[in-house]
């Protein structure tokens, strides 16, 4: 994954959220199972709070997506990358087909959420 641009200004991401995203990029940036990381949830929608969790979506390769589908393993939860009280990372693992389906408003996948204001 490419290095991230500078943190956005305003209440989108507080510095501790930005550090968490950077740690995730460092941890998973060279992981061949994933091609991208999308920051979503309340932080991307600009109604997050200082104590909000960090919601991310990992974009998996087709092989990783098939493996996870077979195992019904679509999530990732972690507190180690957060350096603020109560902080945690809550994420989903999807493939590009899911994003296309979600963008079209289709259901039947682990989540039907859309990603209109997420940051990659």
Short mmCIF file of C-alpha atoms in Angstrom, two decimals:
data_model
loop_
_atom_site.label_atom_id
_atom_site.label_comp_id
_atom_site.label_asym_id
_atom_site.label_seq_id
_atom_site.Cartn_x
_atom_site.Cartn_y
_atom_site.Cartn_z
CA UNK A 1 0.00 0.00 0.00
CA UNK A 2 1.27 3.44 -0.83
CA UNK A 3 2.16 5.87 1.97
CA UNK A 4 -0.75 7.96 3.11
CA UNK A 5 -1.02 11.66 2.44
CA UNK A 6 -0.90 14.08 5.34
CA UNK A 7 -3.74 13.88 7.87
CA UNK A 8 -6.90 15.74 6.90
CA UNK A 9 -7.71 18.91 8.77
CA UNK A 10 -10.70 19.22 11.08
CA UNK A 11 -12.70 16.61 12.96
CA UNK A 12 -12.30 13.81 10.40
CA UNK A 13 -9.36 12.10 12.14
CA UNK A 14 -7.81 13.12 15.41
CA UNK A 15 -4.03 12.59 15.68
CA UNK A 16 -4.46 9.33 17.62
CA UNK A 17 -6.79 7.99 14.91
CA UNK A 18 -4.25 8.96 12.26
CA UNK A 19 -1.50 7.14 14.19
CA UNK A 20 -3.69 4.04 14.32
CA UNK A 21 -4.26 4.12 10.56
CA UNK A 22 -0.52 4.56 9.98
CA UNK A 23 0.21 1.55 12.23
CA UNK A 24 -2.25 -0.54 10.26
CA UNK A 25 -0.61 0.55 7.01
CA UNK A 26 2.80 -0.38 8.41
CA UNK A 27 1.53 -3.77 9.60
CA UNK A 28 -0.44 -4.73 6.50
CA UNK A 29 1.12 -2.57 3.76
CA UNK A 30 3.35 -5.35 2.45
CA UNK A 31 0.86 -8.13 3.13
CA UNK A 32 0.17 -9.77 -0.23
CA UNK A 33 -3.33 -10.82 0.90
CA UNK A 34 -4.58 -7.21 0.77
CA UNK A 35 -4.42 -4.55 -1.92
CA UNK A 36 -5.90 -1.59 -0.02
CA UNK A 37 -7.20 -0.32 3.28
CA UNK A 38 -10.24 1.96 3.42
CA UNK A 39 -11.00 4.10 6.46
CA UNK A 40 -14.76 4.23 6.92
CA UNK A 41 -17.33 4.53 9.66
CA UNK A 42 -18.04 7.64 11.65
CA UNK A 43 -14.55 9.07 11.10
CA UNK A 44 -14.90 9.00 7.31
CA UNK A 45 -18.46 10.29 7.49
CA UNK A 46 -17.22 13.24 9.60
CA UNK A 47 -19.39 12.59 12.64
CA UNK A 48 -16.79 10.68 14.64
CA UNK A 49 -15.80 11.74 18.11
CA UNK A 50 -12.41 11.89 19.74
CA UNK A 51 -13.09 8.53 21.42
CA UNK A 52 -14.45 6.83 18.27
CA UNK A 53 -13.10 3.50 17.16
CA UNK A 54 -11.30 3.19 13.84
CA UNK A 55 -13.41 1.36 11.27
CA UNK A 56 -11.52 0.04 8.27
CA UNK A 57 -12.15 -2.23 5.32
CA UNK A 58 -9.37 -4.44 4.01
CA UNK A 59 -9.59 -5.14 0.28
CA UNK A 60 -8.55 -8.77 -0.10
CA UNK A 61 -7.17 -10.53 -3.12
CA UNK A 62 -9.60 -12.96 -4.77
CA UNK A 63 -7.74 -15.89 -3.20
CA UNK A 64 -7.89 -14.39 0.30
CA UNK A 65 -11.55 -13.49 -0.17
CA UNK A 66 -12.37 -17.10 -1.16
CA UNK A 67 -10.46 -18.42 1.85
CA UNK A 68 -12.30 -16.09 4.20
CA UNK A 69 -15.65 -16.85 2.59
CA UNK A 70 -15.09 -20.57 3.19
CA UNK A 71 -14.15 -19.89 6.82
CA UNK A 72 -16.90 -17.26 7.27
CA UNK A 73 -14.13 -14.99 8.58
CA UNK A 74 -14.93 -11.46 7.42
CA UNK A 75 -13.67 -9.41 10.37
CA UNK A 76 -10.62 -8.13 12.17
CA UNK A 77 -10.61 -6.60 15.67
CA UNK A 78 -7.55 -5.16 17.37
CA UNK A 79 -6.70 -2.90 20.30
CA UNK A 80 -2.90 -3.11 20.08
CA UNK A 81 -2.57 -0.48 17.34
CA UNK A 82 -4.53 2.11 19.31
CA UNK A 83 -2.78 4.38 21.79
CA UNK A 84 -5.87 6.02 23.29
CA UNK A 85 -8.20 4.89 26.06
CA UNK A 86 -10.85 2.51 24.81
CA UNK A 87 -9.54 2.65 21.26
CA UNK A 88 -9.88 -0.28 18.91
CA UNK A 89 -9.88 -1.18 15.25
CA UNK A 90 -13.01 -2.81 13.94
CA UNK A 91 -12.80 -3.94 10.35
CA UNK A 92 -14.27 -6.03 7.59
CA UNK A 93 -12.40 -7.95 4.92
CA UNK A 94 -13.98 -7.79 1.46
CA UNK A 95 -12.95 -8.08 -2.17
CA UNK A 96 -13.45 -5.72 -5.10
CA UNK A 97 -16.60 -7.58 -6.15
CA UNK A 98 -18.14 -6.73 -2.77
CA UNK A 99 -17.38 -3.05 -3.28
CA UNK A 100 -19.03 -3.14 -6.68
CA UNK A 101 -22.04 -4.95 -5.22
CA UNK A 102 -22.21 -2.57 -2.24
CA UNK A 103 -21.92 0.50 -4.42
CA UNK A 104 -24.88 -0.77 -6.42
CA UNK A 105 -26.87 -1.24 -3.20
CA UNK A 106 -27.06 -5.01 -3.51
CA UNK A 107 -27.46 -7.20 -0.46
CA UNK A 108 -26.43 -10.73 0.42
CA UNK A 109 -22.83 -10.12 1.43
CA UNK A 110 -21.39 -9.71 4.97
CA UNK A 111 -22.53 -6.09 4.96
CA UNK A 112 -24.50 -3.88 2.62
CA UNK A 113 -22.76 -0.68 3.70
CA UNK A 114 -21.72 1.81 1.09
CA UNK A 115 -18.47 3.73 1.12
CA UNK A 116 -19.26 7.15 -0.35
CA UNK A 117 -16.97 9.21 1.88
CA UNK A 118 -14.33 6.67 2.84
CA UNK A 119 -10.62 7.41 2.49
CA UNK A 120 -8.18 5.01 0.84
#
